[in-house]
Short mmCIF file of C-alpha atoms in Angstrom, two decimals:
data_model
loop_
_atom_site.label_atom_id
_atom_site.label_comp_id
_atom_site.label_asym_id
_atom_site.label_seq_id
_atom_site.Cartn_x
_atom_site.Cartn_y
_atom_site.Cartn_z
CA MET M 1 76.20 77.53 103.08
CA LYS M 2 77.72 75.58 105.96
CA ALA M 3 80.58 74.49 103.72
CA ILE M 4 81.38 78.10 102.86
CA LEU M 5 81.40 79.16 106.51
CA LYS M 6 83.77 76.29 107.36
CA SER M 7 86.06 77.12 104.45
CA ALA M 8 89.63 78.04 105.43
CA THR M 9 89.89 80.27 102.36
CA LEU M 10 87.02 82.46 103.55
CA TRP M 11 88.49 82.87 107.01
CA ARG M 12 91.96 83.64 105.62
CA PHE M 13 90.44 86.26 103.33
CA LEU M 14 88.46 87.86 106.16
CA GLY M 15 91.51 87.76 108.44
CA GLY M 16 93.67 89.43 105.81
CA PHE M 17 90.98 92.01 105.15
CA ALA M 18 90.76 92.82 108.88
CA LEU M 19 94.56 93.04 109.25
CA GLY M 20 94.76 95.30 106.21
CA GLY M 21 92.09 97.60 107.62
CA ILE M 22 93.86 97.80 110.96
CA GLY M 23 97.15 98.49 109.19
CA VAL M 24 95.65 101.32 107.14
CA LEU M 25 94.16 102.93 110.23
CA THR M 26 97.34 102.47 112.25
CA LEU M 27 99.82 103.63 109.62
CA HIS M 28 97.76 106.56 108.34
CA PRO M 29 99.77 109.69 109.18
CA ALA M 30 98.13 111.94 111.75
CA THR M 31 99.18 115.02 109.77
CA ALA M 32 97.59 113.89 106.52
CA GLU M 33 95.55 116.51 104.73
CA THR M 34 91.85 115.90 104.61
CA ALA M 35 89.38 117.31 102.15
CA PRO M 36 88.14 120.80 102.99
CA ALA M 37 84.69 121.11 104.55
CA ALA M 38 83.44 123.34 101.74
CA PRO M 39 84.86 123.70 98.25
CA ALA M 40 86.94 126.80 97.75
CA THR M 41 85.53 129.36 95.37
CA ILE M 42 87.75 130.38 92.47
CA GLU M 43 87.35 133.88 91.20
CA ALA M 44 87.63 134.21 87.43
CA GLY M 45 89.96 136.83 86.05
CA ARG M 46 92.39 137.08 88.95
#
């Protein structure tokens, strides 16, 4: 277990994962559409 925690590969992976998450949050457009709170009802026959 100690060898895994000291592994450079693990820390590079975690660092890349953190940078990717920050990038997604930072670059996500503020005007992006989000899912509606309730599903819209579709009337049949119209």
